[in-house]
Amino acid sequence: MKKTVLLRVNPQAPEIEKVRVAAKFIKTGGLVAFPTETVYGLGANALDARAVLALFEAKKRPLDNPPIVHVCDMKDVCRLVEEIPAKAEKLMKTFWPGPLTLIFKHSGIVPDVTVAGLDTIALRMPRHNVALALIRESQCPISAPSANLAGKPSPTTAKHVLEDLDGRIDAVLDAGPTVVGVESTVVDVTVDPVQVLRPGGTPLEALKDVLGEVGLSSAVTAEKPMPVESVRSPGVKYRHYAPNANVVVVEGELSAMVDKVNELATYYMRRGSKVGILCTDETLGSYRGDVVKSLGSRSNLASVAQNLFARLREFDSEGVDVILAEGVPLEGLGLAVMNRLRKASGYKIVKASASSSV
Ligand code: TXA
Ligand code: MG
């Protein structure tokens, strides 16, 4: 077991000496968790095959699911990709630095393990001064998947990172909770029209405002697990974002949803299960469960996204057996929230309608 060093830094103006301690680990093949605007990432030098391999091992992540490579300037993008399509240029100008990852054909300078042997690479420039300072001081692009054990909810605080990875990584840069709360939107720019492979912190509507036509991979809105061969983004085929408790997602019109959640809560409690209910401010007072938590207001899906992963982890610390989660509209950040909830449930989705019963 390693000793994991905790480095507290100012999110706006990170102390350079602390960033340099972290960068030294990256430069010498080590692993450092760091904040981005979306979730905490676990970083390794993207050009160092052994470091990237160690990254997969620390996370217990399957080798066929490549992490995102993080950059701090356009020079790195030019080095790493074969070409920059005009639409990608537009997206980068509008959304970078920010919660948007683009899939390019790569130039071949990264080791195979960094891209899981694919001919494409996922790139993003994060909107966080600590992340950008770390990349700059490390003088290399940084491979960084979310800093959780594979399959667990992504970490939005340094405490979440340590829950999963203490003793498995060299250091954590702690700059407080992340702002967006769900991971970046992943867009394949090697196809025309470009296609969203994973919804995230940059809403689909915003991409359409810039490009007009934007495709949506059928995996994004899947309500049943997709057959593996039809899923194009490698990470999409694994169960993800899942707390220890079983998650059931209830979707439908608001009052029908409330009735259905209460009906299911009664059913599970009678069977002796400890029931958690994940709801919104508007419905918080309508539920009977052992632990009831709100994600925020339905009128502010950004706050719902920001709180999602932390709430899922809280239910685990309270030892609930089942989490009944309310659905939210599939618009704005709601698309990413629903994608994560459905995957966390292993696609246990219940449709609530006025006349239905369990
Ligand atoms: O917000 C984020 O994106 C966070 C922070 C740390 O930046 N990172 C993150 O990384 O979520 P990760 O590795 O957990 O998710 C990367 C996603 C996976 O779904 C992976 O399959 C997909 O991007 N991906 C990576 N390379 C790809 C490629 N060449 N083609 C298609 N999808 C790819
Ligand atoms: Mg992840």
mmCIF file of C-alpha atoms and ligand atoms in Angstrom:
data_model
loop_
_atom_site.group_PDB
_atom_site.id
_atom_site.type_symbol
_atom_site.label_atom_id
_atom_site.label_comp_id
_atom_site.label_asym_id
_atom_site.label_seq_id
_atom_site.Cartn_x
_atom_site.Cartn_y
_atom_site.Cartn_z
ATOM 1 C CA MET A 1 0.000 0.000 0.000
ATOM 2 C CA LYS A 2 1.200 3.535 -0.826
ATOM 3 C CA LYS A 3 0.890 6.597 1.343
ATOM 4 C CA THR A 4 -1.556 8.913 -0.446
ATOM 5 C CA VAL A 5 -0.552 12.557 0.053
ATOM 6 C CA LEU A 6 -3.414 15.028 0.508
ATOM 7 C CA LEU A 7 -2.650 18.486 -0.913
ATOM 8 C CA ARG A 8 -5.236 21.190 -0.146
ATOM 9 C CA VAL A 9 -5.220 23.905 -2.807
ATOM 10 C CA ASN A 10 -7.075 27.095 -3.582
ATOM 11 C CA PRO A 11 -9.464 26.313 -6.479
ATOM 12 C CA GLN A 12 -9.087 29.726 -8.132
ATOM 13 C CA ALA A 13 -5.407 30.426 -7.448
ATOM 14 C CA PRO A 14 -3.715 27.084 -6.727
ATOM 15 C CA GLU A 15 -0.481 27.343 -4.696
ATOM 16 C CA ILE A 16 2.232 26.573 -7.237
ATOM 17 C CA GLU A 17 4.490 24.672 -4.798
ATOM 18 C CA LYS A 18 1.680 22.186 -4.094
ATOM 19 C CA VAL A 19 0.887 21.789 -7.783
ATOM 20 C CA ARG A 20 4.593 21.078 -8.358
ATOM 21 C CA VAL A 21 4.586 18.309 -5.759
ATOM 22 C CA ALA A 22 1.695 16.708 -7.654
ATOM 23 C CA ALA A 23 3.322 17.326 -11.060
ATOM 24 C CA LYS A 24 6.497 15.596 -9.871
ATOM 25 C CA PHE A 25 4.494 12.443 -9.205
ATOM 26 C CA ILE A 26 2.982 12.627 -12.725
ATOM 27 C CA LYS A 27 6.397 13.193 -14.325
ATOM 28 C CA THR A 28 7.855 10.173 -12.544
ATOM 29 C CA GLY A 29 5.086 7.774 -13.547
ATOM 30 C CA GLY A 30 2.837 8.286 -10.495
ATOM 31 C CA LEU A 31 -0.910 8.751 -10.092
ATOM 32 C CA VAL A 32 -2.542 11.983 -8.881
ATOM 33 C CA ALA A 33 -6.232 12.694 -8.363
ATOM 34 C CA PHE A 34 -7.230 16.263 -9.182
ATOM 35 C CA PRO A 35 -10.394 18.357 -9.439
ATOM 36 C CA THR A 36 -11.984 19.359 -12.727
ATOM 37 C CA GLU A 37 -15.215 21.321 -13.147
ATOM 38 C CA THR A 38 -17.120 18.022 -13.644
ATOM 39 C CA VAL A 39 -15.771 15.363 -11.252
ATOM 40 C CA TYR A 40 -12.363 14.492 -9.777
ATOM 41 C CA GLY A 41 -10.069 12.752 -12.268
ATOM 42 C CA LEU A 42 -7.246 10.272 -11.616
ATOM 43 C CA GLY A 43 -4.283 11.430 -13.675
ATOM 44 C CA ALA A 44 -1.244 9.766 -15.225
ATOM 45 C CA ASN A 45 1.186 10.873 -17.944
ATOM 46 C CA ALA A 46 -0.679 9.925 -21.164
ATOM 47 C CA LEU A 47 2.637 9.327 -22.958
ATOM 48 C CA ASP A 48 3.921 6.856 -20.338
ATOM 49 C CA ALA A 49 2.513 3.359 -20.979
ATOM 50 C CA ARG A 50 3.516 2.044 -17.541
ATOM 51 C CA ALA A 51 1.887 4.953 -15.748
ATOM 52 C CA VAL A 52 -1.348 4.512 -17.708
ATOM 53 C CA LEU A 53 -1.326 0.788 -16.998
ATOM 54 C CA ALA A 54 -0.941 1.558 -13.281
ATOM 55 C CA LEU A 55 -3.933 3.885 -13.617
ATOM 56 C CA PHE A 56 -6.136 1.074 -14.898
ATOM 57 C CA GLU A 57 -4.905 -1.169 -12.073
ATOM 58 C CA ALA A 58 -5.545 1.406 -9.324
ATOM 59 C CA LYS A 59 -9.117 1.894 -10.571
ATOM 60 C CA LYS A 60 -9.635 -1.824 -11.338
ATOM 61 C CA ARG A 61 -10.789 -0.660 -14.754
ATOM 62 C CA PRO A 62 -10.978 -3.009 -17.763
ATOM 63 C CA LEU A 63 -8.194 -2.287 -20.248
ATOM 64 C CA ASP A 64 -10.570 -1.949 -23.205
ATOM 65 C CA ASN A 65 -12.146 1.251 -21.825
ATOM 66 C CA PRO A 66 -9.761 4.143 -22.594
ATOM 67 C CA PRO A 67 -9.707 7.237 -20.361
ATOM 68 C CA ILE A 68 -9.955 10.834 -21.556
ATOM 69 C CA VAL A 69 -6.694 12.647 -22.270
ATOM 70 C CA HIS A 70 -6.651 16.124 -20.702
ATOM 71 C CA VAL A 71 -4.767 19.004 -22.313
ATOM 72 C CA CYS A 72 -4.101 22.631 -21.353
ATOM 73 C CA ASP A 73 -3.443 24.161 -24.765
ATOM 74 C CA MET A 74 -4.049 23.751 -28.497
ATOM 75 C CA LYS A 75 -0.417 22.763 -29.115
ATOM 76 C CA ASP A 76 -1.075 19.419 -27.408
ATOM 77 C CA VAL A 77 -4.261 18.884 -29.418
ATOM 78 C CA CYS A 78 -2.339 19.386 -32.667
ATOM 79 C CA ARG A 79 0.329 16.906 -31.560
ATOM 80 C CA LEU A 80 -2.135 14.242 -30.509
ATOM 81 C CA VAL A 81 -4.628 14.214 -33.386
ATOM 82 C CA GLU A 82 -4.368 13.344 -37.068
ATOM 83 C CA GLU A 83 -6.648 16.182 -38.163
ATOM 84 C CA ILE A 84 -9.038 18.737 -36.689
ATOM 85 C CA PRO A 85 -12.380 18.711 -38.531
ATOM 86 C CA ALA A 86 -13.973 22.189 -38.970
ATOM 87 C CA LYS A 87 -16.887 21.276 -36.688
ATOM 88 C CA ALA A 88 -14.492 20.233 -33.935
ATOM 89 C CA GLU A 89 -12.729 23.579 -34.266
ATOM 90 C CA LYS A 90 -16.057 25.348 -33.727
ATOM 91 C CA LEU A 91 -16.892 23.234 -30.692
ATOM 92 C CA MET A 92 -13.480 23.802 -29.110
ATOM 93 C CA LYS A 93 -13.730 27.586 -29.697
ATOM 94 C CA THR A 94 -17.149 27.685 -28.049
ATOM 95 C CA PHE A 95 -16.907 25.174 -25.208
ATOM 96 C CA TRP A 96 -13.236 24.808 -24.206
ATOM 97 C CA PRO A 97 -12.067 24.945 -21.563
ATOM 98 C CA GLY A 98 -15.201 23.127 -20.397
ATOM 99 C CA PRO A 99 -17.146 19.894 -19.889
ATOM 100 C CA LEU A 100 -16.865 18.639 -23.464
ATOM 101 C CA THR A 101 -14.725 15.724 -24.685
ATOM 102 C CA LEU A 102 -14.085 15.247 -28.390
ATOM 103 C CA ILE A 103 -13.156 11.984 -30.110
ATOM 104 C CA PHE A 104 -10.535 12.472 -32.854
ATOM 105 C CA LYS A 105 -8.446 10.150 -35.011
ATOM 106 C CA HIS A 106 -5.126 10.107 -33.158
ATOM 107 C CA SER A 107 -1.666 10.838 -34.571
ATOM 108 C CA GLY A 108 -0.034 7.711 -33.154
ATOM 109 C CA ILE A 109 2.231 9.380 -30.576
ATOM 110 C CA VAL A 110 0.417 7.951 -27.539
ATOM 111 C CA PRO A 111 1.090 4.364 -26.427
ATOM 112 C CA ASP A 112 -1.562 1.757 -27.276
ATOM 113 C CA VAL A 113 -2.703 1.367 -23.674
ATOM 114 C CA THR A 114 -3.682 5.077 -23.516
ATOM 115 C CA VAL A 115 -6.247 4.575 -26.292
ATOM 116 C CA ALA A 116 -6.982 0.871 -25.644
ATOM 117 C CA GLY A 117 -5.604 0.041 -29.078
ATOM 118 C CA LEU A 118 -8.220 2.179 -30.871
ATOM 119 C CA ASP A 119 -7.368 4.540 -33.733
ATOM 120 C CA THR A 120 -9.218 7.351 -31.936
ATOM 121 C CA ILE A 121 -8.485 9.434 -28.833
ATOM 122 C CA ALA A 122 -10.767 11.302 -26.410
ATOM 123 C CA LEU A 123 -9.506 14.849 -25.646
ATOM 124 C CA ARG A 124 -10.700 17.577 -23.350
ATOM 125 C CA MET A 125 -9.505 20.854 -21.860
ATOM 126 C CA PRO A 126 -11.012 21.143 -18.364
ATOM 127 C CA ARG A 127 -12.329 24.465 -16.983
ATOM 128 C CA HIS A 128 -10.541 24.325 -13.639
ATOM 129 C CA ASN A 129 -7.432 26.253 -12.641
ATOM 130 C CA VAL A 130 -6.041 23.360 -10.583
ATOM 131 C CA ALA A 131 -6.406 20.879 -13.464
ATOM 132 C CA LEU A 132 -4.897 23.307 -15.969
ATOM 133 C CA ALA A 133 -1.989 24.151 -13.635
ATOM 134 C CA LEU A 134 -1.277 20.455 -13.043
ATOM 135 C CA ILE A 135 -1.179 19.693 -16.793
ATOM 136 C CA ARG A 136 1.041 22.710 -17.436
ATOM 137 C CA GLU A 137 3.498 21.876 -14.633
ATOM 138 C CA SER A 138 3.600 18.186 -15.605
ATOM 139 C CA GLN A 139 4.531 19.204 -19.171
ATOM 140 C CA CYS A 140 2.536 16.348 -20.665
ATOM 141 C CA PRO A 141 -1.048 15.491 -21.596
ATOM 142 C CA ILE A 142 -2.753 13.699 -18.682
ATOM 143 C CA SER A 143 -4.915 10.582 -19.045
ATOM 144 C CA ALA A 144 -7.656 10.890 -16.453
ATOM 145 C CA PRO A 145 -10.735 8.792 -15.943
ATOM 146 C CA SER A 146 -12.959 9.701 -13.010
ATOM 147 C CA ALA A 147 -11.094 9.024 -9.730
ATOM 148 C CA ASN A 148 -13.353 6.253 -8.398
ATOM 149 C CA LEU A 149 -13.120 2.468 -8.374
ATOM 150 C CA ALA A 150 -14.626 1.189 -11.639
ATOM 151 C CA GLY A 151 -18.403 0.911 -11.394
ATOM 152 C CA LYS A 152 -18.811 3.268 -8.398
ATOM 153 C CA PRO A 153 -20.385 6.739 -8.506
ATOM 154 C CA SER A 154 -17.879 9.331 -9.743
ATOM 155 C CA PRO A 155 -16.215 11.452 -7.020
ATOM 156 C CA THR A 156 -17.217 15.094 -6.628
ATOM 157 C CA THR A 157 -15.055 15.687 -3.523
ATOM 158 C CA ALA A 158 -11.550 14.634 -2.415
ATOM 159 C CA LYS A 159 -13.216 12.646 0.385
ATOM 160 C CA HIS A 160 -15.017 10.505 -2.224
ATOM 161 C CA VAL A 161 -11.670 9.914 -3.968
ATOM 162 C CA LEU A 162 -10.072 8.725 -0.715
ATOM 163 C CA GLU A 163 -13.041 6.452 0.078
ATOM 164 C CA ASP A 164 -12.203 4.488 -3.076
ATOM 165 C CA LEU A 165 -8.481 5.030 -3.686
ATOM 166 C CA ASP A 166 -6.658 5.853 -0.422
ATOM 167 C CA GLY A 167 -3.423 3.834 -0.413
ATOM 168 C CA ARG A 168 -3.694 3.046 -4.142
ATOM 169 C CA ILE A 169 -2.541 6.418 -5.550
ATOM 170 C CA ASP A 170 0.255 8.917 -4.820
ATOM 171 C CA ALA A 171 -1.632 12.140 -4.139
ATOM 172 C CA VAL A 172 -4.936 14.016 -4.197
ATOM 173 C CA LEU A 173 -5.224 17.720 -4.940
ATOM 174 C CA ASP A 174 -8.223 18.823 -2.868
ATOM 175 C CA ALA A 175 -9.904 22.017 -4.068
ATOM 176 C CA GLY A 176 -13.359 21.400 -2.611
ATOM 177 C CA PRO A 177 -16.498 20.072 -4.323
ATOM 178 C CA THR A 178 -16.782 20.155 -8.114
ATOM 179 C CA VAL A 179 -19.293 22.474 -9.748
ATOM 180 C CA VAL A 180 -20.905 20.538 -12.608
ATOM 181 C CA GLY A 181 -21.221 17.192 -10.815
ATOM 182 C CA VAL A 182 -21.640 14.922 -13.858
ATOM 183 C CA GLU A 183 -18.872 14.060 -16.308
ATOM 184 C CA SER A 184 -18.174 15.778 -19.606
ATOM 185 C CA THR A 185 -20.300 15.272 -22.703
ATOM 186 C CA VAL A 186 -18.450 12.940 -25.128
ATOM 187 C CA VAL A 187 -18.862 13.816 -28.821
ATOM 188 C CA ASP A 188 -17.460 11.842 -31.756
ATOM 189 C CA VAL A 189 -16.223 14.395 -34.294
ATOM 190 C CA THR A 190 -14.871 11.771 -36.706
ATOM 191 C CA VAL A 191 -18.395 11.276 -38.106
ATOM 192 C CA ASP A 192 -20.743 13.702 -39.844
ATOM 193 C CA PRO A 193 -23.064 14.758 -38.310
ATOM 194 C CA VAL A 194 -21.076 14.622 -35.085
ATOM 195 C CA GLN A 195 -22.544 12.227 -32.537
ATOM 196 C CA VAL A 196 -23.002 12.437 -28.773
ATOM 197 C CA LEU A 197 -21.729 9.172 -27.245
ATOM 198 C CA ARG A 198 -22.227 10.180 -23.616
ATOM 199 C CA PRO A 199 -24.411 13.069 -22.380
ATOM 200 C CA GLY A 200 -22.761 15.241 -19.741
ATOM 201 C CA GLY A 201 -22.002 18.746 -18.541
ATOM 202 C CA THR A 202 -22.438 20.408 -21.948
ATOM 203 C CA PRO A 203 -26.133 20.121 -22.873
ATOM 204 C CA LEU A 204 -27.163 18.667 -26.243
ATOM 205 C CA GLU A 205 -29.206 21.829 -26.889
ATOM 206 C CA ALA A 206 -26.044 23.968 -26.590
ATOM 207 C CA LEU A 207 -24.212 21.749 -29.111
ATOM 208 C CA LYS A 208 -27.150 22.054 -31.542
ATOM 209 C CA ASP A 209 -27.144 25.850 -31.165
ATOM 210 C CA VAL A 210 -23.574 25.857 -32.491
ATOM 211 C CA LEU A 211 -23.639 23.075 -35.109
ATOM 212 C CA GLY A 212 -27.284 22.641 -36.072
ATOM 213 C CA GLU A 213 -27.411 18.917 -36.614
ATOM 214 C CA VAL A 214 -26.028 16.699 -33.811
ATOM 215 C CA GLY A 215 -26.615 12.939 -33.609
ATOM 216 C CA LEU A 216 -27.357 11.114 -30.391
ATOM 217 C CA SER A 217 -26.054 7.577 -29.939
ATOM 218 C CA SER A 218 -28.932 5.249 -29.142
ATOM 219 C CA ALA A 219 -26.986 4.162 -26.040
ATOM 220 C CA VAL A 220 -27.541 7.632 -24.526
ATOM 221 C CA THR A 221 -31.268 7.268 -24.055
ATOM 222 C CA ALA A 222 -31.320 3.486 -23.687
ATOM 223 C CA GLU A 223 -33.924 2.145 -21.309
ATOM 224 C CA LYS A 224 -32.681 -1.426 -21.600
ATOM 225 C CA PRO A 225 -29.060 -2.524 -21.515
ATOM 226 C CA MET A 226 -27.765 -2.253 -25.064
ATOM 227 C CA PRO A 227 -26.251 -5.297 -26.770
ATOM 228 C CA VAL A 228 -22.496 -4.822 -26.409
ATOM 229 C CA GLU A 229 -21.797 -4.872 -30.138
ATOM 230 C CA SER A 230 -24.184 -1.970 -30.775
ATOM 231 C CA VAL A 231 -22.532 0.299 -28.221
ATOM 232 C CA ARG A 232 -19.827 2.495 -29.693
ATOM 233 C CA SER A 233 -18.353 4.231 -26.670
ATOM 234 C CA PRO A 234 -16.322 1.534 -24.904
ATOM 235 C CA GLY A 235 -17.289 2.633 -21.347
ATOM 236 C CA VAL A 236 -21.005 2.450 -22.065
ATOM 237 C CA LYS A 237 -21.191 -1.318 -21.846
ATOM 238 C CA TYR A 238 -20.112 -1.563 -18.193
ATOM 239 C CA ARG A 239 -22.400 -1.127 -15.179
ATOM 240 C CA HIS A 240 -21.515 2.271 -13.888
ATOM 241 C CA TYR A 241 -22.163 4.930 -11.274
ATOM 242 C CA ALA A 242 -23.660 2.296 -9.004
ATOM 243 C CA PRO A 243 -23.838 2.590 -5.223
ATOM 244 C CA ASN A 244 -23.910 -0.631 -3.159
ATOM 245 C CA ALA A 245 -27.682 -0.325 -2.745
ATOM 246 C CA ASN A 246 -30.013 -1.494 -5.491
ATOM 247 C CA VAL A 247 -31.357 1.435 -7.464
ATOM 248 C CA VAL A 248 -34.822 1.549 -9.065
ATOM 249 C CA VAL A 249 -35.700 4.540 -11.262
ATOM 250 C CA VAL A 250 -39.341 5.625 -11.380
ATOM 251 C CA GLU A 251 -40.327 7.745 -14.364
ATOM 252 C CA GLY A 252 -43.520 9.467 -15.412
ATOM 253 C CA GLU A 253 -45.794 12.427 -14.700
ATOM 254 C CA LEU A 254 -45.015 13.999 -11.293
ATOM 255 C CA SER A 255 -48.008 12.921 -9.178
ATOM 256 C CA ALA A 256 -48.092 9.412 -10.692
ATOM 257 C CA MET A 257 -44.378 9.137 -9.959
ATOM 258 C CA VAL A 258 -44.852 10.164 -6.314
ATOM 259 C CA ASP A 259 -47.633 7.562 -5.885
ATOM 260 C CA LYS A 260 -45.538 4.848 -7.481
ATOM 261 C CA VAL A 261 -42.458 5.644 -5.360
ATOM 262 C CA ASN A 262 -44.568 5.499 -2.170
ATOM 263 C CA GLU A 263 -46.175 2.239 -3.285
ATOM 264 C CA LEU A 264 -42.748 0.682 -3.959
ATOM 265 C CA ALA A 265 -41.363 2.082 -0.680
ATOM 266 C CA THR A 266 -44.169 0.402 1.286
ATOM 267 C CA TYR A 267 -43.571 -2.843 -0.596
ATOM 268 C CA TYR A 268 -39.815 -2.888 0.147
ATOM 269 C CA MET A 269 -40.172 -1.753 3.768
ATOM 270 C CA ARG A 270 -42.685 -4.560 4.433
ATOM 271 C CA ARG A 271 -40.077 -6.998 3.178
ATOM 272 C CA GLY A 272 -37.647 -5.615 5.763
ATOM 273 C CA SER A 273 -35.485 -3.521 3.413
ATOM 274 C CA LYS A 274 -34.120 -0.130 4.440
ATOM 275 C CA VAL A 275 -35.455 2.210 1.768
ATOM 276 C CA GLY A 276 -33.850 5.414 0.494
ATOM 277 C CA ILE A 277 -35.795 7.839 -1.678
ATOM 278 C CA LEU A 278 -33.955 10.198 -4.022
ATOM 279 C CA CYS A 279 -36.279 13.039 -4.943
ATOM 280 C CA THR A 280 -36.457 16.759 -5.619
ATOM 281 C CA ASP A 281 -37.356 19.805 -3.476
ATOM 282 C CA GLU A 282 -40.858 19.877 -4.974
ATOM 283 C CA THR A 283 -41.674 16.339 -3.788
ATOM 284 C CA LEU A 284 -39.558 16.064 -0.616
ATOM 285 C CA GLY A 285 -42.580 16.352 1.692
ATOM 286 C CA SER A 286 -44.615 13.689 -0.130
ATOM 287 C CA TYR A 287 -42.590 10.603 0.730
ATOM 288 C CA ARG A 288 -42.504 7.935 3.402
ATOM 289 C CA GLY A 289 -39.145 6.168 3.379
ATOM 290 C CA ASP A 290 -36.354 5.399 5.833
ATOM 291 C CA VAL A 291 -34.049 8.021 4.321
ATOM 292 C CA VAL A 292 -35.410 10.717 1.992
ATOM 293 C CA LYS A 293 -32.993 13.067 0.188
ATOM 294 C CA SER A 294 -33.487 15.825 -2.353
ATOM 295 C CA LEU A 295 -31.225 16.511 -5.307
ATOM 296 C CA GLY A 296 -32.410 20.132 -5.517
ATOM 297 C CA SER A 297 -35.182 21.862 -7.420
ATOM 298 C CA ARG A 298 -36.642 20.497 -10.661
ATOM 299 C CA SER A 299 -36.481 24.057 -11.949
ATOM 300 C CA ASN A 300 -32.679 23.918 -11.627
ATOM 301 C CA LEU A 301 -31.389 20.736 -13.264
ATOM 302 C CA ALA A 302 -27.818 22.015 -12.874
ATOM 303 C CA SER A 303 -28.145 21.684 -9.085
ATOM 304 C CA VAL A 304 -29.704 18.234 -9.513
ATOM 305 C CA ALA A 305 -26.641 17.181 -11.566
ATOM 306 C CA GLN A 306 -24.256 18.757 -9.063
ATOM 307 C CA ASN A 307 -25.662 16.721 -6.148
ATOM 308 C CA LEU A 308 -26.344 13.391 -7.868
ATOM 309 C CA PHE A 309 -23.198 11.359 -7.152
ATOM 310 C CA ALA A 310 -22.734 12.718 -3.613
ATOM 311 C CA ARG A 311 -26.319 11.710 -2.704
ATOM 312 C CA LEU A 312 -25.842 8.201 -4.097
ATOM 313 C CA ARG A 313 -22.744 7.785 -1.912
ATOM 314 C CA GLU A 314 -24.600 9.191 1.138
ATOM 315 C CA PHE A 315 -27.260 6.497 0.819
ATOM 316 C CA ASP A 316 -24.501 3.890 1.005
ATOM 317 C CA SER A 317 -23.083 5.408 4.202
ATOM 318 C CA GLU A 318 -26.579 5.239 5.706
ATOM 319 C CA GLY A 319 -26.751 1.558 4.810
ATOM 320 C CA VAL A 320 -29.922 1.605 2.709
ATOM 321 C CA ASP A 321 -30.743 -1.551 0.741
ATOM 322 C CA VAL A 322 -32.846 0.013 -2.006
ATOM 323 C CA ILE A 323 -32.813 3.497 -3.510
ATOM 324 C CA LEU A 324 -35.999 4.611 -5.261
ATOM 325 C CA ALA A 325 -35.045 7.471 -7.559
ATOM 326 C CA GLU A 326 -37.420 9.942 -9.172
ATOM 327 C CA GLY A 327 -36.890 10.650 -12.855
ATOM 328 C CA VAL A 328 -36.300 14.203 -14.129
ATOM 329 C CA PRO A 329 -37.018 15.656 -17.597
ATOM 330 C CA LEU A 330 -34.615 14.594 -20.382
ATOM 331 C CA GLU A 331 -33.649 18.184 -21.150
ATOM 332 C CA GLY A 332 -30.538 20.265 -20.458
ATOM 333 C CA LEU A 333 -28.440 18.526 -17.788
ATOM 334 C CA GLY A 334 -31.433 16.229 -17.128
ATOM 335 C CA LEU A 335 -30.314 14.037 -20.050
ATOM 336 C CA ALA A 336 -27.002 13.300 -18.295
ATOM 337 C CA VAL A 337 -28.692 12.830 -14.904
ATOM 338 C CA MET A 338 -31.169 10.285 -16.316
ATOM 339 C CA ASN A 339 -28.437 8.461 -18.243
ATOM 340 C CA ARG A 340 -26.420 8.051 -14.992
ATOM 341 C CA LEU A 341 -29.450 7.052 -12.913
ATOM 342 C CA ARG A 342 -30.629 4.460 -15.436
ATOM 343 C CA LYS A 343 -27.146 2.954 -15.600
ATOM 344 C CA ALA A 344 -26.776 2.991 -11.809
ATOM 345 C CA SER A 345 -30.044 1.030 -11.656
ATOM 346 C CA GLY A 346 -28.779 -1.553 -14.144
ATOM 347 C CA TYR A 347 -31.844 -0.362 -16.150
ATOM 348 C CA LYS A 348 -34.379 -1.249 -13.449
ATOM 349 C CA ILE A 349 -36.851 1.343 -14.694
ATOM 350 C CA VAL A 350 -40.491 1.544 -13.601
ATOM 351 C CA LYS A 351 -42.889 3.651 -15.653
ATOM 352 C CA ALA A 352 -45.504 5.309 -13.466
ATOM 353 C CA SER A 353 -48.895 6.024 -14.958
ATOM 354 C CA ALA A 354 -52.037 7.213 -13.182
ATOM 355 C CA SER A 355 -53.690 3.761 -13.114
ATOM 356 C CA SER A 356 -50.683 1.421 -12.753
ATOM 357 C CA SER A 357 -49.806 -0.725 -9.741
ATOM 358 C CA VAL A 358 -46.654 -2.622 -8.675
HETATM 359 O O1 TXA B 1 -15.730 14.830 -16.966
HETATM 360 C C1 TXA B 1 -15.082 13.869 -17.374
HETATM 361 O O2 TXA B 1 -15.138 13.475 -18.538
HETATM 362 C C2 TXA B 1 -14.176 13.141 -16.347
HETATM 363 C C3 TXA B 1 -13.152 14.149 -15.848
HETATM 364 C C4 TXA B 1 -12.143 13.522 -14.920
HETATM 365 O O3 TXA B 1 -12.540 14.794 -16.919
HETATM 366 N N1 TXA B 1 -13.528 12.028 -16.945
HETATM 367 C C5 TXA B 1 -14.199 10.876 -17.243
HETATM 368 O O4 TXA B 1 -13.401 9.912 -17.793
HETATM 369 O O5 TXA B 1 -15.385 10.710 -17.057
HETATM 370 P P1 TXA B 1 -13.811 8.396 -17.952
HETATM 371 O O6 TXA B 1 -12.569 7.719 -18.389
HETATM 372 O O7 TXA B 1 -14.442 7.914 -16.680
HETATM 373 O O8 TXA B 1 -14.832 8.385 -19.121
HETATM 374 C C6 TXA B 1 -14.378 8.462 -20.456
HETATM 375 C C7 TXA B 1 -15.471 8.101 -21.420
HETATM 376 C C8 TXA B 1 -15.788 6.618 -21.345
HETATM 377 O O9 TXA B 1 -17.182 6.425 -21.532
HETATM 378 C C9 TXA B 1 -14.971 6.074 -22.519
HETATM 379 O O10 TXA B 1 -15.502 4.876 -23.018
HETATM 380 C C10 TXA B 1 -15.100 7.201 -23.532
HETATM 381 O O11 TXA B 1 -15.019 8.367 -22.761
HETATM 382 N N2 TXA B 1 -14.001 7.154 -24.507
HETATM 383 C C11 TXA B 1 -12.681 7.292 -24.276
HETATM 384 N N3 TXA B 1 -11.972 7.155 -25.413
HETATM 385 C C12 TXA B 1 -12.868 6.932 -26.392
HETATM 386 C C13 TXA B 1 -12.779 6.693 -27.806
HETATM 387 N N4 TXA B 1 -11.612 6.692 -28.415
HETATM 388 N N5 TXA B 1 -13.929 6.498 -28.498
HETATM 389 C C14 TXA B 1 -15.134 6.529 -27.878
HETATM 390 N N6 TXA B 1 -15.296 6.749 -26.551
HETATM 391 C C15 TXA B 1 -14.174 6.924 -25.827
HETATM 392 MG MG MG B 2 -15.924 7.195 -15.023
#
